[in-house]
mmCIF file of C-alpha atoms in Angstrom:
data_model
loop_
_atom_site.group_PDB
_atom_site.id
_atom_site.type_symbol
_atom_site.label_atom_id
_atom_site.label_comp_id
_atom_site.label_asym_id
_atom_site.label_seq_id
_atom_site.Cartn_x
_atom_site.Cartn_y
_atom_site.Cartn_z
ATOM 1 C CA MET Y 2 8.878 16.028 14.878
ATOM 2 C CA PRO Y 3 11.785 17.235 17.002
ATOM 3 C CA HIS Y 4 13.519 13.868 17.451
ATOM 4 C CA ASN Y 5 15.682 13.486 14.367
ATOM 5 C CA ASP Y 6 16.710 9.924 15.249
ATOM 6 C CA MET Y 7 13.063 8.852 15.433
ATOM 7 C CA LYS Y 8 12.293 10.671 12.189
ATOM 8 C CA ALA Y 9 15.212 8.941 10.452
ATOM 9 C CA ALA Y 10 14.078 5.522 11.710
ATOM 10 C CA ALA Y 11 10.498 6.166 10.568
ATOM 11 C CA LEU Y 12 11.624 7.295 7.114
ATOM 12 C CA LYS Y 13 13.915 4.269 6.798
ATOM 13 C CA ALA Y 14 11.040 1.916 7.709
ATOM 14 C CA LEU Y 15 8.676 3.691 5.300
ATOM 15 C CA ALA Y 16 11.231 3.471 2.486
ATOM 16 C CA TRP Y 17 11.633 -0.264 3.138
ATOM 17 C CA LEU Y 18 7.866 -0.777 3.088
ATOM 18 C CA ALA Y 19 7.416 1.341 -0.052
ATOM 19 C CA ASP Y 20 10.100 -0.676 -1.841
ATOM 20 C CA LEU Y 21 8.578 -3.966 -0.683
ATOM 21 C CA GLN Y 22 5.077 -2.991 -1.811
ATOM 22 C CA HIS Y 23 6.119 -1.648 -5.207
ATOM 23 C CA GLY Y 24 4.878 -3.957 -7.960
ATOM 24 C CA LYS Y 25 6.718 -4.917 -11.119
ATOM 25 C CA ASP Y 26 4.538 -2.508 -13.090
ATOM 26 C CA GLY Y 27 5.433 0.339 -10.721
ATOM 27 C CA CYS Y 28 2.048 0.218 -9.052
ATOM 28 C CA PHE Y 29 1.277 -0.069 -5.355
ATOM 29 C CA ALA Y 30 1.088 -3.776 -4.499
ATOM 30 C CA PRO Y 31 0.448 -4.397 -0.801
ATOM 31 C CA ILE Y 32 0.941 -7.886 0.556
ATOM 32 C CA GLY Y 33 -2.314 -9.838 0.376
ATOM 33 C CA SER Y 34 -3.830 -11.394 3.462
ATOM 34 C CA ASN Y 35 -4.501 -14.669 1.654
ATOM 35 C CA GLY Y 36 -1.137 -16.225 2.473
ATOM 36 C CA TRP Y 37 0.717 -13.049 3.529
ATOM 37 C CA TYR Y 38 4.466 -13.136 2.767
ATOM 38 C CA PRO Y 39 6.268 -15.855 4.704
ATOM 39 C CA ARG Y 40 10.006 -15.433 5.062
ATOM 40 C CA GLY Y 41 11.671 -16.964 2.023
ATOM 41 C CA GLY Y 42 8.281 -17.669 0.428
ATOM 42 C CA GLU Y 43 5.960 -16.147 -2.136
ATOM 43 C CA ARG Y 44 3.934 -13.065 -1.387
ATOM 44 C CA ALA Y 45 0.146 -13.169 -1.635
ATOM 45 C CA HIS Y 46 -1.066 -11.008 -4.508
ATOM 46 C CA PHE Y 47 -4.739 -10.660 -3.588
ATOM 47 C CA ASP Y 48 -7.001 -10.122 -0.602
ATOM 48 C CA GLN Y 49 -5.269 -6.891 0.298
ATOM 49 C CA GLN Y 50 -7.184 -4.644 2.633
ATOM 50 C CA PRO Y 51 -8.223 -1.223 1.236
ATOM 51 C CA ILE Y 52 -7.007 0.356 4.475
ATOM 52 C CA GLU Y 53 -3.446 -0.568 3.459
ATOM 53 C CA ALA Y 54 -3.549 1.771 0.467
ATOM 54 C CA HIS Y 55 -4.992 4.547 2.613
ATOM 55 C CA ALA Y 56 -2.385 4.071 5.330
ATOM 56 C CA MET Y 57 0.510 3.989 2.874
ATOM 57 C CA ILE Y 58 -0.696 7.088 1.035
ATOM 58 C CA SER Y 59 -1.173 8.921 4.337
ATOM 59 C CA ALA Y 60 2.275 7.900 5.584
ATOM 60 C CA CYS Y 61 3.965 9.046 2.367
ATOM 61 C CA LEU Y 62 2.139 12.387 2.476
ATOM 62 C CA GLU Y 63 3.231 12.906 6.076
ATOM 63 C CA ALA Y 64 6.820 12.032 5.108
ATOM 64 C CA TYR Y 65 6.566 14.645 2.344
ATOM 65 C CA ARG Y 66 5.238 17.251 4.803
ATOM 66 C CA GLN Y 67 8.041 16.479 7.250
ATOM 67 C CA THR Y 68 10.903 16.403 4.753
ATOM 68 C CA GLY Y 69 9.839 18.254 1.610
ATOM 69 C CA ASP Y 70 11.304 15.310 -0.328
ATOM 70 C CA GLU Y 71 9.346 15.055 -3.602
ATOM 71 C CA ARG Y 72 9.886 11.285 -3.626
ATOM 72 C CA TRP Y 73 7.201 10.859 -0.964
ATOM 73 C CA ARG Y 74 4.653 13.034 -2.771
ATOM 74 C CA GLU Y 75 5.313 11.157 -6.011
ATOM 75 C CA ILE Y 76 4.862 7.789 -4.288
ATOM 76 C CA ALA Y 77 1.600 8.957 -2.687
ATOM 77 C CA GLU Y 78 0.258 10.191 -6.028
ATOM 78 C CA ALA Y 79 1.312 7.022 -7.835
ATOM 79 C CA TYR Y 80 -0.230 4.813 -5.143
ATOM 80 C CA TRP Y 81 -3.483 6.787 -5.263
ATOM 81 C CA LYS Y 82 -3.593 6.364 -9.040
ATOM 82 C CA CYS Y 83 -2.909 2.636 -8.818
ATOM 83 C CA ALA Y 84 -5.060 1.855 -5.781
ATOM 84 C CA VAL Y 85 -8.018 4.070 -6.582
ATOM 85 C CA THR Y 86 -8.034 5.324 -10.157
ATOM 86 C CA ASP Y 87 -6.611 2.440 -12.209
ATOM 87 C CA ARG Y 88 -7.055 -0.568 -9.915
ATOM 88 C CA GLY Y 89 -9.321 -2.614 -12.172
ATOM 89 C CA TYR Y 90 -10.340 -4.886 -9.301
ATOM 90 C CA TYR Y 91 -13.392 -4.965 -7.107
ATOM 91 C CA CYS Y 92 -13.314 -3.827 -3.512
ATOM 92 C CA THR Y 93 -15.793 -5.875 -1.521
ATOM 93 C CA GLY Y 94 -17.141 -5.323 1.928
ATOM 94 C CA GLY Y 95 -18.177 -2.282 3.824
ATOM 95 C CA GLN Y 96 -16.827 -1.932 7.329
ATOM 96 C CA THR Y 97 -16.460 -5.665 7.748
ATOM 97 C CA CYS Y 98 -13.590 -8.079 8.009
ATOM 98 C CA GLY Y 99 -14.420 -9.043 4.415
ATOM 99 C CA GLU Y 100 -13.153 -5.841 2.810
ATOM 100 C CA VAL Y 101 -10.594 -6.989 0.276
ATOM 101 C CA TRP Y 102 -9.391 -6.303 -3.255
ATOM 102 C CA THR Y 103 -10.588 -9.172 -5.397
ATOM 103 C CA PRO Y 104 -9.355 -10.057 -8.882
ATOM 104 C CA PRO Y 105 -11.856 -9.752 -11.738
ATOM 105 C CA GLY Y 106 -14.077 -12.793 -12.167
ATOM 106 C CA GLU Y 107 -13.716 -13.949 -8.566
ATOM 107 C CA LEU Y 108 -16.209 -11.675 -6.826
ATOM 108 C CA SER Y 109 -19.029 -14.221 -7.094
ATOM 109 C CA ALA Y 110 -17.033 -16.722 -5.027
ATOM 110 C CA ARG Y 111 -16.915 -14.211 -2.172
ATOM 111 C CA LEU Y 112 -20.596 -13.450 -2.374
ATOM 112 C CA GLY Y 113 -21.582 -17.091 -2.158
#
């Protein structure tokens, strides 16, 4: 990426998003789509889309490739571990608008 100003802006935005989506336990915690995160309000903790974890991991890996900054690789690895390995929630759907992370015990409500 030859445009250093654009690269700096992208890294600044990614850092902001990574900080915002970093849970209290250090795990990746994207904003849920069931209520989102209204300005000055509470963030939604469930109904996140699986694509959000993929996009964030991909963005952090690209930031690592562009900068060599280990922070981005570490974030990507931690997010993979949290979103894929240790999640502990169900991912419902399959190429539908209903693909969401659902807390344990609430899957049946989604299935009808």
